[in-house]
Coordinates of C-alpha atoms in Angstrom, one line a residue:
Chain A
M1 CA -13.7 14.9 -10.7
N2 CA -15.6 16.5 -13.5
K3 CA -18.9 14.7 -13.5
E4 CA -22.0 15.8 -15.3
N5 CA -24.1 14.8 -12.3
P6 CA -23.6 17.4 -9.6
R7 CA -24.5 14.7 -7.0
Q8 CA -21.5 12.7 -8.0
A9 CA -19.4 15.8 -7.4
W10 CA -20.7 16.6 -4.0
M11 CA -20.6 13.0 -2.8
S12 CA -17.0 12.7 -4.0
L13 CA -16.1 15.9 -2.2
L14 CA -17.7 14.7 1.0
A15 CA -16.0 11.3 0.9
K16 CA -12.6 13.0 0.7
A17 CA -13.3 15.8 3.1
P18 CA -11.3 16.0 6.4
T19 CA -13.5 14.6 9.1
Q20 CA -13.0 17.5 11.5
S21 CA -13.6 20.2 8.9
L22 CA -16.9 18.6 7.8
E23 CA -18.0 18.3 11.3
D24 CA -17.2 21.9 12.1
K25 CA -19.2 23.1 9.1
M26 CA -22.2 21.0 10.0
T27 CA -22.2 22.3 13.5
A28 CA -22.2 25.9 12.1
V29 CA -25.2 25.0 9.8
G30 CA -27.4 24.5 12.8
P31 CA -29.4 21.7 14.5
E32 CA -29.5 18.4 12.8
P33 CA -32.7 17.8 10.8
E34 CA -34.9 15.0 11.7
F35 CA -34.1 11.7 9.9
K36 CA -34.4 8.0 10.2
W37 CA -31.7 5.4 9.3
L38 CA -32.2 3.3 6.2
R39 CA -28.8 1.8 6.8
H40 CA -26.8 2.5 10.0
P41 CA -23.2 3.6 9.5
E42 CA -21.1 0.5 8.8
V43 CA -17.3 0.3 8.5
G44 CA -15.9 -1.9 5.7
G45 CA -13.3 -2.4 3.1
V46 CA -13.0 -1.7 -0.6
M47 CA -10.5 -3.5 -2.7
V48 CA -8.6 -0.9 -4.7
Q49 CA -7.5 -1.8 -8.2
G50 CA -4.7 -0.7 -10.4
R51 CA -3.6 -1.5 -13.9
A52 CA -0.4 -3.4 -14.8
G53 CA 1.9 -0.8 -16.4
S54 CA -0.7 1.8 -15.6
T55 CA -2.7 1.0 -18.8
G56 CA -2.9 -2.8 -18.9
G57 CA -4.9 -5.4 -17.1
R58 CA -6.5 -4.8 -13.7
F59 CA -5.0 -6.1 -10.5
N60 CA -5.7 -5.7 -6.8
I61 CA -3.4 -3.4 -4.8
G62 CA -5.0 -3.7 -1.4
E63 CA -8.0 -2.5 0.5
M64 CA -8.9 0.8 2.1
T65 CA -11.3 1.5 4.9
V66 CA -14.6 3.2 4.1
T67 CA -17.8 3.9 6.1
R68 CA -21.2 3.9 4.4
C69 CA -24.7 4.7 5.5
A70 CA -28.1 5.8 4.2
L71 CA -30.8 7.9 5.8
Q72 CA -34.1 9.6 5.0
L73 CA -35.2 13.0 6.1
A74 CA -38.6 13.5 7.6
S75 CA -39.4 15.4 4.4
G76 CA -38.7 12.2 2.4
E77 CA -35.3 12.9 0.7
V78 CA -32.8 10.0 0.9
G79 CA -29.1 10.7 1.6
H80 CA -26.3 8.2 0.9
A81 CA -22.7 8.3 1.9
V82 CA -19.6 6.2 1.3
V83 CA -16.7 8.0 2.9
Q84 CA -13.0 7.2 3.4
G85 CA -12.0 6.0 6.8
R86 CA -13.8 4.7 9.9
S87 CA -15.7 7.7 11.2
K88 CA -19.4 7.0 11.5
S89 CA -20.1 10.6 12.3
K90 CA -18.4 11.7 9.1
A91 CA -20.6 9.2 7.1
Q92 CA -23.7 10.5 8.9
H93 CA -22.7 14.2 8.1
A94 CA -22.0 13.3 4.5
A95 CA -25.4 11.5 4.1
L96 CA -27.2 14.4 5.7
V97 CA -25.6 16.9 3.3
D98 CA -26.4 14.6 0.4
A99 CA -30.1 14.5 1.5
L100 CA -30.3 18.2 2.2
M101 CA -28.8 19.1 -1.2
Q102 CA -32.0 17.6 -2.6
T103 CA -34.2 20.0 -0.6
P104 CA -34.8 23.8 -0.9
R105 CA -31.9 24.2 1.6
A106 CA -29.4 23.2 -1.2
N107 CA -28.1 26.7 -1.9
S108 CA -27.4 27.5 1.7
L109 CA -25.7 24.0 2.2
K110 CA -23.6 24.6 -0.8
A111 CA -22.5 28.0 0.5
Q112 CA -21.9 26.9 4.1
V113 CA -20.5 23.4 3.6
L114 CA -19.6 22.3 0.1
D115 CA -18.0 25.5 -1.3
P116 CA -15.8 26.1 1.8
L117 CA -14.7 22.5 1.8
M118 CA -13.8 22.6 -1.8
T119 CA -11.8 25.8 -1.3
E120 CA -9.9 24.3 1.7
M121 CA -9.2 21.1 -0.1
A122 CA -8.0 22.9 -3.2
A123 CA -5.8 25.1 -1.0
S124 CA -4.1 22.2 0.7
R125 CA -3.6 20.4 -2.7
D126 CA -2.1 23.6 -4.1
A127 CA 0.2 24.0 -1.0
R128 CA 1.6 20.5 -1.7
A129 CA 1.9 21.1 -5.4
A130 CA 3.7 24.4 -4.7
K131 CA 6.3 22.6 -2.6
A132 CA 6.7 20.0 -5.3
A133 CA 7.2 22.7 -7.9
A134 CA 10.0 24.2 -5.9
T135 CA 11.9 20.8 -6.1
K136 CA 11.6 20.7 -9.9
V137 CA 15.1 20.4 -11.5
D138 CA 16.3 23.0 -13.9
F139 CA 19.0 21.4 -16.0
F140 CA 21.7 23.4 -17.7
T141 CA 24.3 21.9 -20.0
M142 CA 27.9 22.3 -19.2
V143 CA 30.1 23.5 -22.1
R144 CA 32.2 20.5 -22.9
G145 CA 35.9 20.6 -23.8
E146 CA 35.7 19.3 -27.3
D147 CA 33.4 22.0 -28.6
Chain B
M1 CA 0.0 -40.7 21.9
Y2 CA -1.6 -37.2 22.1
V3 CA -1.4 -35.6 25.5
A4 CA -3.4 -32.4 26.0
V5 CA -1.4 -29.9 28.0
K6 CA -3.1 -27.2 30.0
G7 CA -1.6 -24.6 32.2
G8 CA 0.4 -21.4 32.0
E9 CA -2.6 -19.1 32.1
R10 CA -1.2 -17.0 35.0
A11 CA 2.3 -16.9 33.4
I12 CA 0.7 -15.7 30.1
D13 CA -1.4 -13.0 31.8
N14 CA 1.6 -11.8 33.7
A15 CA 3.8 -11.8 30.6
H16 CA 1.2 -9.7 28.8
A17 CA 1.0 -7.3 31.7
W18 CA 4.8 -6.9 31.6
L19 CA 4.7 -6.5 27.8
A20 CA 2.3 -3.6 28.3
E21 CA 4.6 -2.0 30.8
E22 CA 7.6 -2.4 28.6
R23 CA 5.7 -1.0 25.7
R24 CA 5.1 2.1 27.6
G25 CA 8.8 2.4 28.7
D26 CA 9.9 5.0 31.2
T27 CA 6.7 6.8 32.3
S28 CA 8.7 10.0 33.1
I29 CA 8.9 10.3 29.3
A30 CA 5.8 11.6 27.4
E31 CA 3.7 8.9 25.8
L32 CA 3.6 8.6 22.0
S33 CA 0.2 9.5 20.4
I34 CA -1.2 7.8 17.3
E35 CA -1.2 11.2 15.7
Q36 CA 2.6 11.6 16.4
I37 CA 3.3 8.2 14.9
R38 CA 1.1 8.9 11.9
E39 CA 2.7 12.3 11.2
Q40 CA 6.3 11.8 12.3
L41 CA 6.9 8.1 11.4
S42 CA 4.9 8.3 8.2
L43 CA 7.2 6.0 6.2
A44 CA 6.8 3.2 8.8
V45 CA 3.1 3.8 8.6
N46 CA 3.2 3.5 4.8
R47 CA 5.1 0.2 5.0
V48 CA 2.6 -1.2 7.5
M49 CA -0.3 -0.1 5.2
A50 CA 1.4 -1.6 2.1
E51 CA 2.2 -4.9 3.6
G52 CA -0.8 -5.0 5.8
S53 CA -2.7 -4.5 2.6
L54 CA -5.1 -2.0 4.1
Y55 CA -4.9 1.8 3.5
D56 CA -5.7 3.5 6.8
P57 CA -2.9 5.6 8.3
D58 CA -4.5 5.8 11.8
L59 CA -4.9 2.1 12.1
A60 CA -1.3 1.5 10.9
A61 CA -0.1 4.1 13.5
L62 CA -2.0 2.3 16.2
A63 CA -0.6 -1.1 15.1
I64 CA 3.0 0.4 15.3
K65 CA 2.3 1.7 18.8
Q66 CA 0.8 -1.6 19.9
S67 CA 3.7 -3.6 18.4
R68 CA 6.4 -1.5 20.0
G69 CA 7.7 -0.6 16.5
D70 CA 8.0 -4.2 15.4
L71 CA 6.7 -3.6 11.9
I72 CA 6.0 -7.2 11.0
E73 CA 4.0 -7.6 14.2
A74 CA 2.1 -4.4 13.2
I75 CA 1.5 -5.8 9.7
F76 CA 0.1 -8.9 11.4
L77 CA -2.3 -6.8 13.5
I78 CA -3.5 -5.0 10.3
R79 CA -4.0 -8.2 8.4
A80 CA -6.0 -9.7 11.3
Y81 CA -8.2 -6.5 11.5
R82 CA -8.6 -6.5 7.7
T83 CA -10.3 -10.0 7.8
T84 CA -13.0 -8.6 10.1
L85 CA -14.1 -5.9 7.6
P86 CA -17.1 -6.6 5.4
R87 CA -16.1 -6.1 1.7
F88 CA -18.2 -3.4 0.1
G89 CA -16.8 -3.9 -3.3
S90 CA -13.9 -3.1 -5.6
S91 CA -12.9 0.3 -6.9
E92 CA -12.4 1.3 -10.5
P93 CA -8.7 1.0 -11.4
V94 CA -6.9 4.1 -10.1
K95 CA -5.8 6.5 -12.8
T96 CA -2.1 7.1 -11.9
E97 CA -1.8 9.5 -14.9
E98 CA -4.1 11.9 -12.9
M99 CA -1.8 11.7 -9.8
A100 CA -1.1 14.9 -8.0
C101 CA 2.7 14.2 -7.9
D102 CA 4.8 15.0 -4.9
R103 CA 7.7 13.4 -6.7
R104 CA 8.2 12.4 -10.2
I105 CA 11.5 11.5 -11.7
S106 CA 12.9 9.6 -14.7
A107 CA 16.3 8.1 -15.1
T108 CA 15.8 7.8 -18.9
F109 CA 14.4 11.1 -20.1
K110 CA 15.9 14.3 -18.8
D111 CA 13.4 16.6 -20.4
A112 CA 10.2 14.8 -19.7
P113 CA 7.1 17.0 -20.0
G114 CA 6.1 17.9 -16.4
G115 CA 9.8 17.9 -15.4
Q116 CA 11.9 16.1 -12.9
V117 CA 10.3 16.8 -9.5
L118 CA 12.4 15.6 -6.6
G119 CA 9.8 15.9 -3.8
P120 CA 10.7 15.2 -0.2
T121 CA 13.5 12.7 -0.9
F122 CA 16.4 11.3 1.1
D123 CA 18.4 11.2 -2.2
Y124 CA 21.3 13.7 -2.3
T125 CA 21.4 13.9 1.5
H126 CA 24.8 13.1 3.0
R127 CA 23.5 10.4 5.3
L128 CA 25.2 12.1 8.2
L129 CA 23.4 12.1 11.5
D130 CA 21.7 15.4 12.1
F131 CA 22.2 16.2 15.8
K132 CA 20.0 19.3 15.4
L133 CA 17.1 16.8 15.5
A134 CA 18.3 15.5 18.9
A135 CA 17.9 19.0 20.3
E136 CA 14.9 19.6 22.4
S137 CA 13.1 22.0 20.1
D138 CA 13.2 20.9 16.4
P139 CA 13.3 24.1 14.4
Q140 CA 10.6 24.0 11.8
A141 CA 12.1 24.7 8.4
D142 CA 9.5 25.8 6.0
A143 CA 9.7 24.2 2.5
E144 CA 10.2 26.6 -0.4
T145 CA 7.3 27.0 -2.8
A146 CA 6.9 27.8 -6.5
K147 CA 4.0 28.1 -8.9
P148 CA 1.9 24.9 -8.3
R149 CA 1.2 22.6 -11.2
R150 CA -2.5 21.9 -11.5
E151 CA -2.7 19.9 -14.7
P152 CA -2.0 16.2 -14.7
T153 CA 1.5 15.0 -15.4
P154 CA 1.6 12.5 -18.4
H155 CA 3.4 9.2 -18.1
I156 CA 6.8 9.2 -19.6
M157 CA 6.5 5.7 -21.1
E158 CA 3.8 7.0 -23.5
F159 CA 6.5 8.9 -25.4
L160 CA 8.4 5.8 -26.2
N161 CA 5.1 4.1 -27.1
T162 CA 4.5 6.5 -29.9
E163 CA 7.6 5.2 -31.7
G164 CA 6.6 1.6 -31.0
L165 CA 9.9 1.0 -29.2
I166 CA 8.3 -0.4 -26.1
Q167 CA 6.0 -3.2 -25.6
T168 CA 2.4 -2.0 -25.2
E169 CA 0.3 -2.8 -22.1
I170 CA -3.0 -3.7 -23.5
A171 CA -6.0 -2.7 -21.3
C172 CA -8.0 -5.6 -20.1
E173 CA -11.2 -5.4 -18.0
D174 CA -11.2 -9.0 -16.7
T175 CA -11.9 -9.3 -12.9
P176 CA -8.5 -9.9 -11.4
P177 CA -7.8 -12.8 -9.1
D178 CA -7.8 -11.8 -5.4
L179 CA -5.4 -13.8 -3.1
T180 CA -7.2 -12.6 0.0
R181 CA -10.3 -14.4 -1.2
E182 CA -9.0 -17.5 -3.0
P183 CA -5.8 -19.4 -2.2
M184 CA -3.1 -18.6 -4.6
E185 CA -2.8 -21.0 -7.5
L186 CA 0.3 -21.7 -9.5
P187 CA 1.1 -21.1 -12.3
S188 CA -0.3 -17.6 -11.5
N189 CA -0.7 -14.6 -13.8
R190 CA 0.6 -11.1 -13.7
A191 CA -2.4 -9.7 -11.8
L192 CA -1.9 -12.1 -9.0
R193 CA 1.9 -11.5 -9.0
L194 CA 1.4 -7.7 -8.8
Q195 CA -1.0 -8.1 -5.8
S196 CA 1.3 -10.5 -4.1
L197 CA 4.4 -8.4 -4.6
A198 CA 2.5 -5.2 -3.5
R199 CA 1.9 -6.7 -0.1
G200 CA 5.1 -8.7 0.0
D201 CA 7.9 -8.1 2.5
E202 CA 10.0 -5.1 1.4
G203 CA 13.2 -6.8 2.4
F204 CA 12.5 -10.0 0.6
V205 CA 11.3 -8.3 -2.6
L206 CA 14.3 -5.9 -2.4
G207 CA 16.6 -8.9 -2.1
M208 CA 15.0 -10.6 -5.1
A209 CA 15.2 -7.4 -7.2
Y210 CA 18.9 -7.0 -6.2
S211 CA 19.6 -10.5 -7.3
T212 CA 18.4 -9.6 -10.8
Q213 CA 20.8 -6.6 -10.9
R214 CA 23.7 -8.8 -9.8
G215 CA 23.2 -11.1 -12.7
Y216 CA 20.5 -13.7 -11.7
A217 CA 18.0 -13.3 -14.6
R218 CA 19.6 -10.0 -15.5
N219 CA 17.2 -7.7 -17.4
H220 CA 19.0 -4.3 -17.4
A221 CA 16.3 -2.2 -15.8
F222 CA 16.2 1.6 -16.0
V223 CA 13.7 3.5 -13.9
G224 CA 11.6 5.0 -16.8
E225 CA 9.5 6.8 -14.3
L226 CA 8.9 6.9 -10.5
R227 CA 6.0 8.9 -9.2
I228 CA 4.6 9.5 -5.8
G229 CA 1.5 11.4 -5.0
A230 CA -2.2 11.4 -4.3
V231 CA -4.8 9.7 -6.6
P232 CA -8.6 9.6 -6.1
V233 CA -10.3 6.2 -5.7
E234 CA -13.5 5.8 -7.6
M235 CA -16.2 3.2 -7.0
E236 CA -19.5 2.4 -8.6
I237 CA -22.3 2.8 -6.0
A238 CA -24.8 0.1 -7.0
E239 CA -27.8 1.8 -5.2
L240 CA -27.3 5.0 -7.1
G241 CA -26.2 3.7 -10.5
F242 CA -23.2 6.0 -10.7
A243 CA -19.6 6.1 -9.6
I244 CA -18.2 8.5 -7.0
E245 CA -14.8 9.1 -5.5
I246 CA -14.8 7.4 -2.1
G247 CA -11.4 8.7 -1.1
E248 CA -7.9 9.6 -2.0
M249 CA -4.7 7.8 -1.3
T250 CA -0.9 8.3 -1.8
L251 CA 0.6 5.7 -4.0
T252 CA 4.1 5.1 -5.4
E253 CA 4.4 3.9 -8.9
C254 CA 7.5 2.7 -10.7
E255 CA 7.8 1.8 -14.4
T256 CA 11.0 0.3 -15.6
V257 CA 12.3 0.2 -19.1
N258 CA 14.2 -3.0 -19.7
Q259 CA 16.6 -3.9 -22.5
F260 CA 15.3 -6.8 -24.6
Q261 CA 17.0 -8.4 -27.5
G262 CA 13.9 -10.0 -28.9
S263 CA 12.9 -13.6 -28.8
K264 CA 11.2 -16.1 -31.1
T265 CA 7.8 -14.4 -30.5
E266 CA 8.7 -10.8 -29.8
P267 CA 10.7 -8.2 -31.9
P268 CA 13.6 -6.3 -30.3
Q269 CA 12.1 -3.6 -28.2
F270 CA 12.0 -2.3 -24.7
T271 CA 9.9 -4.2 -22.2
R272 CA 8.4 -3.1 -18.9
G273 CA 8.3 -3.9 -15.3
Y274 CA 5.7 -2.3 -13.0
G275 CA 5.3 -1.7 -9.3
L276 CA 2.4 0.1 -7.6
V277 CA 2.5 0.3 -3.8
F278 CA 0.5 2.1 -1.1
G279 CA 2.1 5.1 0.4
Q280 CA 5.5 6.7 -0.2
S281 CA 7.4 3.5 -0.6
E282 CA 9.8 3.9 -3.5
R283 CA 12.4 1.3 -2.6
K284 CA 9.5 -1.2 -2.5
A285 CA 7.9 0.0 -5.8
I286 CA 11.2 -0.2 -7.7
S287 CA 11.8 -3.7 -6.3
V288 CA 8.4 -4.8 -7.3
A289 CA 9.0 -3.5 -10.8
L290 CA 12.3 -5.4 -11.2
V291 CA 10.8 -8.7 -9.9
D292 CA 7.7 -8.2 -12.0
R293 CA 9.9 -7.9 -15.1
A294 CA 11.9 -11.0 -14.1
L295 CA 8.8 -13.1 -13.7
R296 CA 7.5 -12.1 -17.1
W297 CA 10.1 -14.3 -18.9
K298 CA 7.6 -16.8 -20.1
E299 CA 5.2 -14.4 -21.8
L300 CA 8.1 -12.6 -23.5
G301 CA 9.6 -15.9 -24.7
E302 CA 12.8 -15.5 -22.8
S303 CA 14.8 -18.5 -21.6
D304 CA 14.6 -19.7 -18.0
S305 CA 18.0 -19.1 -16.5
G306 CA 17.1 -21.0 -13.4
A307 CA 17.3 -17.9 -11.3
A308 CA 15.2 -17.6 -8.1
A309 CA 13.7 -14.3 -9.3
Q310 CA 12.3 -16.0 -12.4
D311 CA 10.7 -18.8 -10.3
E312 CA 7.2 -17.6 -9.4
E313 CA 6.6 -20.5 -7.0
F314 CA 9.7 -19.4 -5.1
V315 CA 9.0 -15.7 -5.1
L316 CA 5.3 -15.7 -4.4
S317 CA 5.4 -18.5 -1.8
H318 CA 8.0 -16.7 0.2
C319 CA 7.4 -13.0 -0.1
D320 CA 4.6 -12.8 2.4
N321 CA 6.1 -12.0 5.8
I322 CA 3.0 -12.9 7.8
Q323 CA 2.9 -16.4 6.3
A324 CA 6.6 -16.7 6.7
T325 CA 6.7 -15.4 10.3
G326 CA 3.7 -17.5 11.3
F327 CA 5.4 -20.7 10.2
L328 CA 8.8 -19.7 11.4
E329 CA 7.8 -18.6 14.8
H330 CA 5.5 -21.4 15.5
I331 CA 8.4 -23.7 16.1
K332 CA 9.1 -21.9 19.3
L333 CA 5.7 -22.9 20.7
P334 CA 5.4 -26.1 22.7
H335 CA 6.2 -29.2 20.6
Y336 CA 6.7 -31.4 23.7
V337 CA 4.9 -34.4 22.2
D338 CA 6.5 -34.2 18.8
F339 CA 9.9 -33.9 20.5
Q340 CA 9.1 -36.8 22.8
S341 CA 8.7 -39.1 19.8
E342 CA 11.9 -37.8 18.3
L343 CA 13.6 -38.5 21.5
E344 CA 12.3 -42.1 21.6
L345 CA 13.4 -42.6 18.0
V346 CA 17.0 -41.4 18.6
R347 CA 17.2 -43.6 21.7
K348 CA 16.0 -46.6 19.7
L349 CA 18.5 -45.9 16.9
R350 CA 21.3 -45.7 19.3
R351 CA 20.3 -49.0 20.9
E352 CA 20.2 -50.7 17.6
A353 CA 23.5 -49.2 16.6
A354 CA 25.1 -50.3 19.8
E355 CA 23.8 -53.9 19.2
T356 CA 25.1 -53.9 15.5
Y357 CA 28.5 -52.4 16.2
P358 CA 29.3 -53.4 19.9
M359 CA 33.0 -53.8 19.3
Q360 CA 33.4 -50.3 17.8
E361 CA 31.8 -48.7 20.8
A362 CA 33.9 -50.7 23.1
A363 CA 37.0 -49.6 21.3
E364 CA 36.1 -46.0 21.7

């Protein structure tokens, strides 16, 4: 996702991040900062839309599970998260990163959490794409009798 | 007369306890984990997500475990769970042209830009049982790799579109109807049909699609493009005033190209059928596309050949396996009072018949 707003980019990355990987990185970052809940983690559904014929009118395909929450650091910054799945701890971690990215700790959070997550996720996407590429058909034309 | 019947609690409890035991099977054999089901029975998981209408592989795997592999029962569990979730909103329409394709094939264009990518398919296998899989240790075969494609793969249909040979899908931003919120109304529209078919029973939709191929509302479908892969899901976050990606999901999309002679309202051109389904579910996506095309007869000014696949009341009212199984299976539950009245009726009719035709009965 190429968004002008860097916050959109990191929130998107966190929403899609593997739960365990995000948790591991947050553990490595150190003790959790002090915060209070503005909205406790809540599991819900989002209706996913598609377009008829991929470019036409909108229609509903079905729902997906998401977890959302909002929190405020003792220093005042507000962190939001809407993440895929039903993990409340993942939502909490994502909201914490979102809040901390608005503090002077942003650079270290980026280096310790966001950049490695991005590298891992790009690597796993590439690994799939590489297997797909190996199944690409190379056609060759047979010489036909009448030629 | 209505007679309330109580009882059976102990029998029901015991039946459920035995069900749990049977579900577990032989305890000397290792128990299945949710992760094993999710990873190793992923196509069953995909079907449960598609027809359960909820994208969550772990929940679908749990439902499969709980239902002992009865997929309709698993879909029922997912549908029931789904109703307990608060709805946070609707996503932006997924951009399938940005899909990271695992598979992408076309039956109409050999040299499509982006190529024919087979992906992890059963096609071209010999459908012979592989006894190596029955061996204790399943040897892990590593897939071959090649230079990964990072750029998006364009939709093949767009190339026909430049010549104006295919009917255009005009973008429309109207909020689509949602049959999980409002009861389905007929006549419906394409948005409602695509939602209904996406969650419809694979077997039913397959049967309907097959009927169009066999000549009932024949519409000569080619698979213009079939693609399977991951797409991001984007949603506007009201509190923040911008959209973010809230996740990523695997979808299967099928676009068919259908022969069309033209009608009173439309010139001769190719027309389209469309199917978009959760997970890797290509049989289902192709089926949806064929049925979608058959149901578009009215808007394309085609004649009604009276085929079942053209009858949206017939297709949409019967494609939901949870509605169907609910009504079908309820007839096994106690109907003692209903039946009592039927019994009374038949006895009365027999009495009357015996009084009207006493000689005949005597003769027999």
